[in-house]
Tab-separated table of C-alpha atoms and ligand atoms in Angstrom:
chain	number	residue	atom	x	y	z
A	63	MET	CA	94.267	77.312	-26.194
A	64	LYS	CA	97.023	78.228	-28.763
A	65	PHE	CA	99.462	80.664	-27.361
A	66	ASP	CA	102.089	82.827	-29.168
A	67	TYR	CA	105.014	81.632	-27.424
A	68	LEU	CA	105.687	78.895	-24.851
A	69	PHE	CA	108.705	78.409	-22.873
A	70	ARG	CA	108.697	74.850	-21.948
A	71	ASN	CA	110.393	73.327	-18.634
A	72	VAL	CA	112.267	76.427	-17.518
A	73	THR	CA	113.282	77.147	-14.055
A	74	VAL	CA	111.522	80.515	-13.200
A	75	ILE	CA	113.205	83.034	-11.271
A	76	ASP	CA	110.257	85.340	-10.836
A	77	GLY	CA	112.196	88.630	-9.706
A	78	SER	CA	110.207	88.840	-6.222
A	79	GLY	CA	113.381	87.291	-4.465
A	80	GLY	CA	111.395	84.020	-3.757
A	81	PRO	CA	112.780	80.572	-4.721
A	82	GLU	CA	113.024	79.317	-8.192
A	83	TYR	CA	110.699	76.742	-9.487
A	84	ARG	CA	110.211	74.521	-12.608
A	85	ALA	CA	107.350	75.648	-14.964
A	86	ASP	CA	106.060	76.116	-18.448
A	87	VAL	CA	105.380	79.676	-19.294
A	88	ALA	CA	103.011	80.943	-22.085
A	89	VAL	CA	102.738	84.332	-23.772
A	90	GLN	CA	99.763	85.561	-25.681
A	91	GLY	CA	99.877	88.879	-27.080
A	92	ASP	CA	102.030	91.306	-24.902
A	93	ARG	CA	101.434	89.485	-21.663
A	94	ILE	CA	102.259	86.425	-19.566
A	95	ALA	CA	99.243	84.500	-19.948
A	96	GLN	CA	99.669	81.182	-18.022
A	97	ILE	CA	102.360	79.833	-15.874
A	98	ALA	CA	102.077	75.845	-14.706
A	99	PRO	CA	103.854	72.788	-14.140
A	100	ALA	CA	102.986	71.472	-17.420
A	101	ILE	CA	100.747	73.491	-19.945
A	102	SER	CA	98.741	71.353	-22.292
A	103	GLY	CA	97.948	73.831	-24.789
A	104	SER	CA	100.246	74.492	-28.063
A	105	ALA	CA	101.991	77.599	-29.301
A	106	GLN	CA	103.098	79.332	-32.450
A	107	HIS	CA	106.598	79.013	-31.178
A	108	GLU	CA	107.795	76.572	-28.480
A	109	ILE	CA	111.144	77.137	-26.872
A	110	ASP	CA	112.702	74.534	-25.008
A	111	GLY	CA	114.081	75.761	-21.636
A	112	THR	CA	115.640	72.715	-20.059
A	113	GLY	CA	118.523	73.889	-17.714
A	114	ARG	CA	117.503	77.432	-18.635
A	115	VAL	CA	116.405	80.433	-16.337
A	116	LEU	CA	113.720	82.320	-17.181
A	117	ALA	CA	113.536	85.736	-15.493
A	118	PRO	CA	111.878	89.172	-15.927
A	119	GLY	CA	113.686	91.292	-18.283
A	120	PHE	CA	116.206	93.266	-16.630
A	121	ILE	CA	115.511	97.017	-15.614
A	122	ASP	CA	118.479	99.366	-15.891
A	123	VAL	CA	117.512	102.030	-13.465
A	124	HIS	CA	120.711	104.090	-14.169
A	125	THR	CA	121.305	105.103	-17.631
A	126	HIS	CA	122.333	107.819	-19.865
A	127	ASP	CA	120.651	106.304	-22.853
A	128	ASP	CA	118.502	109.180	-23.381
A	129	ILE	CA	119.348	110.129	-26.958
A	130	ASN	CA	121.011	107.057	-28.118
A	131	VAL	CA	117.754	104.899	-27.674
A	132	ILE	CA	116.376	107.061	-30.548
A	133	ARG	CA	119.216	107.570	-32.542
A	134	MET	CA	120.403	103.819	-32.377
A	135	PRO	CA	116.935	102.065	-31.648
A	136	GLU	CA	118.160	98.455	-31.929
A	137	TYR	CA	120.301	99.257	-28.762
A	138	LEU	CA	122.611	96.186	-28.668
A	139	PRO	CA	124.612	97.179	-25.358
A	140	LYS	CA	121.558	96.883	-23.558
A	141	ILE	CA	119.358	94.108	-24.956
A	142	SER	CA	122.245	91.688	-25.194
A	143	GLN	CA	122.261	91.877	-21.486
A	144	GLY	CA	118.850	90.814	-21.195
A	145	ILE	CA	117.735	94.465	-20.449
A	146	THR	CA	114.155	95.219	-21.647
A	147	SER	CA	113.817	98.572	-19.873
A	148	VAL	CA	116.003	101.483	-19.204
A	149	ILE	CA	115.469	104.739	-16.840
A	150	VAL	CA	117.113	107.698	-18.604
A	151	GLY	CA	117.592	111.087	-17.305
A	152	ASN	CA	119.867	110.205	-14.436
A	153	CYS	CA	122.420	112.394	-12.615
A	154	GLY	CA	120.713	115.614	-13.341
A	155	ILE	CA	120.721	115.561	-17.223
A	156	SER	CA	118.000	114.357	-19.231
A	157	ALA	CA	117.279	114.938	-22.783
A	158	ALA	CA	113.702	115.268	-21.977
A	159	THR	CA	112.621	118.950	-21.219
A	160	ALA	CA	116.163	120.206	-22.077
A	161	THR	CA	116.736	122.965	-24.594
A	162	MET	CA	119.950	124.146	-25.508
A	163	LYS	CA	120.814	127.952	-26.107
A	164	GLY	CA	124.619	127.701	-27.027
A	165	SER	CA	127.139	124.919	-26.205
A	166	VAL	CA	126.188	121.869	-24.152
A	167	PRO	CA	127.502	122.015	-20.515
A	168	ASP	CA	129.359	119.354	-18.893
A	169	PRO	CA	127.818	116.671	-18.196
A	170	MET	CA	125.112	117.153	-20.445
A	171	ASN	CA	127.635	116.638	-23.086
A	172	LEU	CA	127.669	112.905	-22.261
A	173	LEU	CA	124.195	112.458	-23.846
A	174	GLY	CA	124.906	114.057	-27.121
A	175	GLU	CA	125.642	117.270	-29.068
A	176	VAL	CA	123.722	120.522	-29.411
A	177	GLU	CA	121.628	119.247	-32.609
A	178	HIS	CA	120.636	115.984	-30.350
A	179	PHE	CA	118.629	118.118	-27.806
A	180	ILE	CA	115.272	118.584	-29.508
A	181	TYR	CA	112.782	117.240	-26.718
A	182	PRO	CA	111.646	120.510	-24.907
A	183	THR	CA	108.854	118.452	-22.988
A	184	VAL	CA	108.407	114.923	-21.745
A	185	ALA	CA	105.517	114.710	-24.348
A	186	ALA	CA	107.790	115.490	-27.066
A	187	TYR	CA	110.425	113.002	-25.791
A	188	ALA	CA	107.868	110.258	-25.562
A	189	GLN	CA	106.449	110.760	-28.915
A	190	ALA	CA	110.263	110.495	-30.132
A	191	VAL	CA	110.894	107.178	-28.362
A	192	GLU	CA	107.472	105.670	-29.940
A	193	GLN	CA	108.267	106.849	-33.371
A	194	ALA	CA	112.109	105.576	-33.091
A	195	LYS	CA	110.380	101.922	-31.660
A	196	PRO	CA	113.650	101.120	-29.700
A	197	ALA	CA	114.163	97.385	-28.837
A	198	ILE	CA	113.603	98.374	-25.120
A	199	ASN	CA	111.287	100.392	-23.114
A	200	VAL	CA	112.195	103.783	-21.716
A	201	GLY	CA	111.136	105.855	-18.814
A	202	THR	CA	112.694	109.166	-17.987
A	203	LEU	CA	113.814	111.097	-15.002
A	204	ILE	CA	113.989	114.980	-15.280
A	205	GLY	CA	117.414	116.333	-14.766
A	206	HIS	CA	117.713	119.193	-12.380
A	207	THR	CA	120.951	120.357	-14.521
A	208	ALA	CA	118.610	120.414	-17.653
A	209	LEU	CA	115.936	122.429	-15.727
A	210	ARG	CA	118.727	124.908	-14.602
A	211	ASN	CA	120.250	125.287	-18.100
A	212	ASN	CA	116.771	126.101	-19.165
A	213	HIS	CA	116.160	128.890	-16.839
A	214	MET	CA	119.541	130.154	-15.804
A	215	ASP	CA	122.207	132.160	-17.926
A	216	ASP	CA	125.027	130.917	-15.647
A	217	LEU	CA	125.013	127.391	-14.021
A	218	TYR	CA	127.814	128.370	-11.597
A	219	ARG	CA	125.904	130.071	-9.014
A	220	ALA	CA	122.570	129.364	-6.993
A	221	ALA	CA	119.459	130.035	-8.718
A	222	THR	CA	117.109	132.874	-7.691
A	223	GLU	CA	113.444	132.676	-6.561
A	224	GLU	CA	112.255	133.384	-10.066
A	225	GLU	CA	114.353	130.758	-11.648
A	226	ILE	CA	113.266	128.286	-9.188
A	227	ALA	CA	109.625	129.060	-10.051
A	228	GLY	CA	110.449	128.420	-13.426
A	229	MET	CA	111.998	125.116	-12.775
A	230	ARG	CA	108.948	124.026	-10.591
A	231	GLU	CA	106.593	124.762	-13.309
A	232	GLN	CA	108.712	122.853	-15.947
A	233	LEU	CA	108.979	119.956	-13.757
A	234	ARG	CA	105.411	119.800	-12.824
A	235	LEU	CA	104.417	119.672	-16.351
A	236	ALA	CA	107.035	117.050	-16.878
A	237	LEU	CA	105.641	114.889	-14.319
A	238	GLN	CA	102.064	115.267	-15.487
A	239	GLN	CA	103.350	114.138	-18.831
A	240	GLY	CA	104.740	111.056	-17.191
A	241	GLY	CA	108.111	111.717	-16.108
A	242	LEU	CA	109.248	109.206	-13.278
A	243	GLY	CA	110.746	111.966	-10.951
A	244	LEU	CA	113.722	114.206	-10.604
A	245	SER	CA	117.498	113.608	-10.560
A	246	THR	CA	120.156	115.412	-9.397
A	247	GLY	CA	124.120	115.649	-10.360
A	248	LEU	CA	124.940	118.102	-7.487
A	249	ALA	CA	128.872	117.120	-7.668
A	250	TYR	CA	129.302	118.388	-11.090
A	251	GLY	CA	130.264	122.061	-11.460
A	252	SER	CA	127.072	122.878	-13.446
A	253	ALA	CA	124.771	122.181	-10.120
A	254	PHE	CA	127.320	122.304	-7.302
A	255	GLN	CA	126.240	125.989	-6.463
A	256	SER	CA	122.756	125.034	-6.192
A	257	THR	CA	121.678	125.244	-2.487
A	258	THR	CA	119.976	122.445	-0.886
A	259	GLU	CA	116.855	124.702	-0.374
A	260	GLU	CA	116.868	125.022	-4.341
A	261	VAL	CA	116.453	121.226	-4.539
A	262	MET	CA	114.192	120.965	-1.899
A	263	ALA	CA	111.715	123.307	-3.534
A	264	LEU	CA	111.837	121.295	-6.719
A	265	ALA	CA	111.301	118.116	-4.644
A	266	GLU	CA	107.985	119.592	-3.237
A	267	GLU	CA	106.783	119.136	-6.658
A	268	LEU	CA	107.310	115.417	-6.467
A	269	ALA	CA	105.123	114.927	-3.488
A	270	ALA	CA	102.105	115.881	-5.467
A	271	GLY	CA	102.981	113.827	-8.439
A	272	LYS	CA	104.470	110.669	-6.324
A	273	GLY	CA	107.532	110.959	-8.119
A	274	ILE	CA	111.040	109.705	-7.100
A	275	TYR	CA	114.232	111.584	-6.267
A	276	THR	CA	117.380	110.076	-7.478
A	277	THR	CA	120.756	111.687	-6.884
A	278	HIS	CA	124.292	111.718	-7.683
A	279	LEU	CA	125.575	112.928	-4.366
A	280	ARG	CA	127.309	116.390	-3.878
A	281	SER	CA	130.108	114.291	-2.880
A	282	GLU	CA	131.524	110.666	-3.076
A	283	PHE	CA	134.672	111.451	-1.415
A	284	GLU	CA	135.412	112.576	2.173
A	285	PRO	CA	132.177	114.543	2.698
A	286	ILE	CA	129.972	111.661	1.693
A	287	LEU	CA	128.235	111.542	5.048
A	288	ASP	CA	127.171	115.002	4.897
A	289	ALA	CA	126.069	114.478	1.210
A	290	LEU	CA	123.908	111.554	2.246
A	291	ASP	CA	122.352	113.496	4.796
A	292	GLU	CA	121.605	116.471	2.465
A	293	ALA	CA	119.971	113.749	-0.100
A	294	PHE	CA	117.702	112.186	2.819
A	295	ARG	CA	116.754	115.456	3.999
A	296	ILE	CA	115.628	116.370	0.645
A	297	GLY	CA	113.591	113.114	0.256
A	298	ARG	CA	112.098	113.903	3.969
A	299	HIS	CA	111.257	117.423	2.703
A	300	GLY	CA	109.383	116.282	-0.258
A	301	LYS	CA	108.052	113.166	1.278
A	302	VAL	CA	109.418	111.014	-1.683
A	303	PRO	CA	111.722	108.083	-1.781
A	304	VAL	CA	115.146	108.545	-2.582
A	305	VAL	CA	117.716	106.499	-4.712
A	306	VAL	CA	121.151	107.313	-4.297
A	307	SER	CA	122.962	106.912	-7.609
A	308	HIS	CA	126.152	104.520	-8.199
A	309	HIS	CA	126.886	104.462	-4.612
A	310	LYS	CA	130.355	104.319	-3.614
A	311	CYS	CA	133.147	105.664	-1.500
A	312	ALA	CA	135.465	107.137	-4.051
A	313	GLY	CA	138.989	108.311	-3.690
A	314	ALA	CA	141.924	106.179	-1.739
A	315	LYS	CA	141.374	108.050	1.436
A	316	ASN	CA	137.590	107.141	1.478
A	317	TRP	CA	138.064	103.087	0.871
A	318	GLY	CA	136.467	101.207	3.151
A	319	ARG	CA	134.101	103.714	4.335
A	320	THR	CA	130.764	101.968	2.832
A	321	VAL	CA	130.806	100.303	6.551
A	322	GLU	CA	129.767	103.775	7.735
A	323	THR	CA	127.569	105.160	4.914
A	324	LEU	CA	125.783	101.699	4.887
A	325	LYS	CA	125.248	102.155	8.650
A	326	LEU	CA	123.612	105.321	7.954
A	327	PHE	CA	121.358	103.996	5.338
A	328	ASP	CA	120.203	101.043	8.083
A	329	LYS	CA	119.489	103.977	10.626
A	330	VAL	CA	117.599	106.310	7.954
A	331	ARG	CA	115.654	103.503	6.425
A	332	GLU	CA	113.603	102.894	9.774
A	333	GLN	CA	112.268	106.379	9.138
A	334	GLN	CA	111.942	106.832	5.369
A	335	ASP	CA	112.096	105.233	2.112
A	336	VAL	CA	115.934	105.211	0.815
A	337	SER	CA	117.727	103.056	-1.619
A	338	CYS	CA	120.546	103.003	-4.113
A	339	ASP	CA	121.803	101.673	-7.434
A	340	CYS	CA	125.270	100.238	-8.116
A	341	TYR	CA	127.082	98.935	-10.962
A	342	PRO	CA	129.505	96.058	-10.245
A	343	TYR	CA	132.953	97.352	-11.160
A	344	SER	CA	135.556	99.292	-8.887
A	345	ALA	CA	136.295	101.985	-11.451
A	346	SER	CA	133.948	104.680	-12.336
A	347	SER	CA	133.655	106.797	-15.455
A	348	SER	CA	132.392	110.189	-16.372
A	349	THR	CA	133.750	113.322	-17.908
A	350	LEU	CA	137.166	114.161	-16.983
A	351	ASP	CA	137.173	116.462	-14.056
A	352	MET	CA	139.913	118.573	-12.569
A	353	LYS	CA	138.898	117.966	-8.984
A	354	GLN	CA	139.500	114.325	-9.515
A	355	ILE	CA	142.758	114.412	-10.879
A	356	THR	CA	145.180	112.643	-8.668
A	357	ASP	CA	148.257	110.228	-8.807
A	358	GLU	CA	146.578	107.988	-6.173
A	359	PHE	CA	145.003	105.638	-8.707
A	360	ASP	CA	144.990	105.356	-12.605
A	361	ILE	CA	142.926	107.425	-14.804
A	362	ILE	CA	142.266	106.282	-18.427
A	363	VAL	CA	141.201	109.150	-20.936
A	364	THR	CA	138.490	107.693	-22.957
A	365	TRP	CA	137.781	110.577	-25.247
A	366	SER	CA	139.031	114.243	-25.756
A	367	GLU	CA	137.901	116.709	-27.957
A	368	PRO	CA	141.282	118.431	-28.834
A	369	HIS	CA	143.062	115.336	-28.542
A	370	PRO	CA	141.133	112.248	-29.941
A	371	GLU	CA	144.240	110.465	-30.467
A	372	VAL	CA	144.975	109.818	-26.884
A	373	ALA	CA	141.588	107.838	-26.257
A	374	GLY	CA	142.590	104.592	-24.219
A	375	GLN	CA	145.853	106.092	-22.929
A	376	SER	CA	146.457	106.694	-19.253
A	377	LEU	CA	146.504	110.551	-17.990
A	378	LYS	CA	150.101	109.484	-16.606
A	379	GLN	CA	151.338	108.247	-20.003
A	380	ILE	CA	150.020	111.425	-21.766
A	381	ALA	CA	151.321	113.630	-19.248
A	382	GLU	CA	154.852	112.018	-19.364
A	383	SER	CA	154.830	111.898	-23.182
A	384	TRP	CA	153.963	115.825	-23.204
A	385	SER	CA	156.507	116.353	-20.339
A	386	LEU	CA	153.737	118.147	-18.307
A	387	SER	CA	152.161	117.515	-14.783
A	388	LEU	CA	148.698	115.596	-14.601
A	389	GLN	CA	146.926	118.744	-13.894
A	390	GLU	CA	148.652	120.541	-16.972
A	391	ALA	CA	147.885	117.619	-19.303
A	392	GLY	CA	144.346	117.482	-18.130
A	393	LYS	CA	143.539	120.979	-18.881
A	394	LEU	CA	144.889	120.576	-22.398
A	395	LEU	CA	142.635	117.521	-23.003
A	396	MET	CA	139.191	119.129	-21.912
A	397	PRO	CA	136.722	118.674	-22.576
A	398	ALA	CA	137.358	114.960	-22.228
A	399	GLY	CA	136.101	111.721	-20.599
A	400	ALA	CA	137.865	109.297	-18.062
A	401	ILE	CA	137.774	105.906	-16.335
A	402	TYR	CA	138.900	106.332	-12.652
A	403	TYR	CA	140.032	103.563	-10.613
A	404	ASN	CA	139.010	105.172	-7.519
A	405	MET	CA	137.039	102.510	-5.521
A	406	ASP	CA	137.898	99.632	-3.138
A	407	GLU	CA	136.586	96.038	-4.373
A	408	GLN	CA	135.347	95.443	-0.802
A	409	ASP	CA	133.145	98.574	-0.885
A	410	VAL	CA	131.795	97.336	-4.154
A	411	ARG	CA	130.528	93.952	-2.673
A	412	ARG	CA	129.340	95.631	0.383
A	413	VAL	CA	127.129	98.051	-1.564
A	414	LEU	CA	126.113	95.521	-4.270
A	415	SER	CA	124.916	92.957	-1.658
A	416	TYR	CA	123.166	95.610	0.389
A	417	PRO	CA	119.340	94.528	0.758
A	418	VAL	CA	117.877	97.631	-0.818
A	419	THR	CA	120.713	98.059	-3.597
A	420	MET	CA	119.372	97.879	-7.410
A	421	VAL	CA	121.841	97.058	-10.328
A	422	GLY	CA	122.255	100.187	-12.805
A	423	SER	CA	124.708	100.293	-15.445
A	424	ASP	CA	125.572	103.924	-15.504
A	425	GLY	CA	126.954	103.172	-19.205
A	426	LEU	CA	128.071	105.844	-21.395
A	427	PRO	CA	126.897	105.061	-24.935
A	428	ASN	CA	128.609	107.833	-26.713
A	429	ASP	CA	132.129	106.916	-25.318
A	430	PRO	CA	134.649	105.690	-28.127
A	431	MET	CA	136.095	103.520	-25.671
A	432	PRO	CA	133.443	103.102	-22.958
A	433	HIS	CA	133.547	101.645	-19.536
A	434	PRO	CA	132.508	98.082	-19.970
A	435	ARG	CA	129.617	98.393	-17.653
A	436	LEU	CA	127.789	99.707	-20.643
A	437	TRP	CA	127.569	96.102	-22.218
A	438	GLY	CA	128.542	93.878	-19.179
A	439	ALA	CA	127.016	95.173	-15.865
A	440	PHE	CA	124.106	92.768	-15.697
A	441	PRO	CA	125.378	89.537	-16.671
A	442	ARG	CA	128.615	90.398	-14.402
A	443	VAL	CA	126.408	90.721	-11.384
A	444	LEU	CA	124.731	87.254	-12.486
A	445	GLY	CA	128.000	85.620	-13.573
A	446	HIS	CA	130.823	86.827	-11.840
A	447	TYR	CA	129.346	88.153	-8.321
A	448	SER	CA	126.358	85.649	-7.887
A	449	ARG	CA	127.636	82.461	-9.594
A	450	ASP	CA	131.379	82.658	-9.391
A	451	GLU	CA	132.080	84.597	-6.354
A	452	LYS	CA	128.724	83.503	-4.381
A	453	LEU	CA	128.171	87.027	-3.223
A	454	PHE	CA	124.436	86.213	-3.151
A	455	PRO	CA	122.056	83.637	-4.531
A	456	LEU	CA	120.792	84.098	-8.206
A	457	THR	CA	117.193	84.715	-7.003
A	458	VAL	CA	118.686	87.628	-5.093
A	459	ALA	CA	120.646	89.016	-8.099
A	460	VAL	CA	117.628	88.784	-10.339
A	461	HIS	CA	115.524	90.581	-7.865
A	462	LYS	CA	118.079	93.329	-7.826
A	463	MET	CA	117.666	94.024	-11.483
A	464	THR	CA	113.583	93.322	-11.744
A	465	GLY	CA	111.241	93.149	-9.089
A	466	MET	CA	112.819	95.612	-6.545
A	467	SER	CA	113.591	98.200	-9.334
A	468	ALA	CA	110.120	98.013	-10.889
A	469	ALA	CA	108.552	98.604	-7.442
A	470	ARG	CA	110.823	101.656	-6.584
A	471	PHE	CA	110.383	103.312	-9.932
A	472	GLN	CA	106.586	102.362	-9.919
A	473	LEU	CA	106.496	100.579	-13.496
A	474	PRO	CA	103.378	98.817	-13.428
A	475	ASP	CA	102.957	95.112	-14.371
A	476	ARG	CA	106.580	94.720	-14.937
A	477	GLY	CA	109.553	93.189	-12.966
A	478	LEU	CA	108.054	89.919	-12.100
A	479	VAL	CA	107.184	86.554	-14.212
A	480	LYS	CA	103.536	86.848	-13.140
A	481	CYS	CA	100.491	86.041	-14.903
A	482	GLY	CA	99.055	89.253	-16.801
A	483	TYR	CA	102.228	90.856	-16.487
A	484	TYR	CA	104.037	92.205	-19.301
A	485	ALA	CA	105.964	89.511	-21.478
A	486	ASP	CA	109.201	91.219	-20.763
A	487	LEU	CA	111.277	88.293	-20.267
A	488	VAL	CA	114.866	87.026	-20.478
A	489	MET	CA	116.261	83.263	-20.860
A	490	PHE	CA	119.683	82.653	-19.958
A	491	ASP	CA	122.052	79.890	-19.135
A	492	PRO	CA	122.815	80.217	-15.365
A	493	ASP	CA	126.220	78.085	-16.095
A	494	THR	CA	127.686	80.156	-18.950
A	495	VAL	CA	125.726	83.719	-18.090
A	496	GLN	CA	128.917	86.318	-18.204
A	497	ASP	CA	130.241	89.668	-19.091
A	498	VAL	CA	132.522	89.333	-21.969
A	499	ALA	CA	133.096	93.258	-22.197
A	500	SER	CA	136.457	94.289	-20.588
A	501	PHE	CA	138.260	97.587	-20.088
A	502	SER	CA	140.561	96.786	-23.150
A	503	ASP	CA	137.555	95.240	-25.460
A	504	PRO	CA	134.568	97.044	-24.059
A	505	GLN	CA	132.085	96.520	-26.714
A	506	GLN	CA	131.229	92.932	-26.392
A	507	PRO	CA	127.728	91.092	-26.068
A	508	ALA	CA	127.575	88.951	-23.061
A	509	ALA	CA	127.429	85.186	-23.107
A	510	GLY	CA	124.673	83.113	-21.990
A	511	ILE	CA	121.773	85.525	-22.661
A	512	GLU	CA	119.701	83.277	-24.973
A	513	ALA	CA	116.463	84.959	-25.579
A	514	VAL	CA	115.126	88.323	-24.865
A	515	MET	CA	111.337	89.280	-25.225
A	516	VAL	CA	110.048	92.759	-25.065
A	517	ASN	CA	106.022	93.306	-24.808
A	518	GLY	CA	105.638	89.909	-26.073
A	519	VAL	CA	108.051	90.171	-29.274
A	520	MET	CA	110.982	88.282	-29.336
A	521	SER	CA	113.695	90.731	-29.789
A	522	TYR	CA	117.057	89.091	-29.126
A	523	GLY	CA	118.416	85.517	-29.668
A	524	ARG	CA	121.295	82.776	-29.527
A	525	ASP	CA	123.053	84.616	-32.880
A	526	LYS	CA	123.318	87.700	-30.760
A	527	GLN	CA	121.251	89.815	-33.235
A	528	VAL	CA	118.381	92.382	-32.594
A	529	ILE	CA	115.139	90.640	-34.176
A	530	GLY	CA	112.763	92.566	-32.826
A	531	ARG	CA	111.801	96.265	-31.749
A	532	ALA	CA	108.835	96.670	-29.176
A	533	GLY	CA	110.110	99.026	-26.614
A	534	ARG	CA	107.568	101.673	-25.178
A	535	PHE	CA	107.751	104.815	-23.248
A	536	LEU	CA	106.916	104.090	-19.888
A	537	ARG	CA	104.847	106.827	-18.098
A	538	ARG	CA	104.540	107.133	-14.417
B	713	ZN	ZN1	126.518	110.078	-11.705
B	714	CU	CU1	125.123	108.645	-14.015
């Protein structure tokens, strides 16, 4: 038998969480064709994998890449980490199904400008992805805030019965067309006034379509236990799995409290399907939010529409140079983006090592000075947290970014190195894999990622260039 690709003598970490093993792995077409201790056939391309790990391509379950995967289809920030699939549409904001009447509301402005919102249905979005042929696979959630913006004239109030009915209808169609589920961003002003009942009504649509509910909680600060309780209630009501997005305890007064939140997860997991995602850093990033301005920790301004010249400076520096208070300076900078050093390292470690935590980057690809998670989240878990800090074994790290994620988001035939599965694969050097992107120099490809294959097409190699684009739209 002559295969297309043959990885010789690799250490397979298959994504299931099980032990690693030595093998040859053959690829034919877009699938994994054979896995054996020594494959006798030959191949078009043979790759010596001695000393290297072969793992399923990583799945970034928390992204805001909706528009960027179409506009910049090479998508180096992600493929260079070994990521072969991204889930877009998180935190209540999706490009799929969003139509803009006027200006783009916060935080939908994280995704792009008004002229980029041209995908009124999941079908239209899927077609655009397929036409653009990005280097990575793309699946989408449907954003609650996007639905609100379509059906309401004012986002800063609760939706009426009629508006909810309109949102439900649109969500139903979106799920039929392959949307993976519903996401909310209840902490943001543009969704904060929605009632739990409003979200519950939408969640009812998910049960029928077996979708998933992901949520940027109503609060990640002091009221976090109530916010978790709300999320779990919505899941129970809709009879759907819940994913708590970028789980953290934000704000200095809240540090250490993941002991409590994870205890609640433990308890609730006995009765319902709940999990979370996490990025491996103790600083967060989003739009600049007046409610989050504080002198308790550093805040770096990453962009500002009226004052682009201050990007990269701390809010404190800016306020001092303008002889203003932090609040006054913040007001003048809006709309703007920020990095908040608002987490405790021990909390990050606790969440990351929790058994049902998946890795998600939450990277913000339009930021001129992005949080380094955009380029570094996955190799940082492998190199820094697993190898160097020994937070958990490499097999567990890989499971949290592959098998666990594919099962949660119901991505068939992906997330494992297994015969018959799609050949989404990453080969990396376990001794050198590492994030290179830093807060001061955030746009850097990772070290140690040596080959990335998407649907059987070799897409990224040692010279850190994108050499193939074979990503597909992932329908539920
Ligand atoms: Zn979020
Ligand atoms: Cu997010």
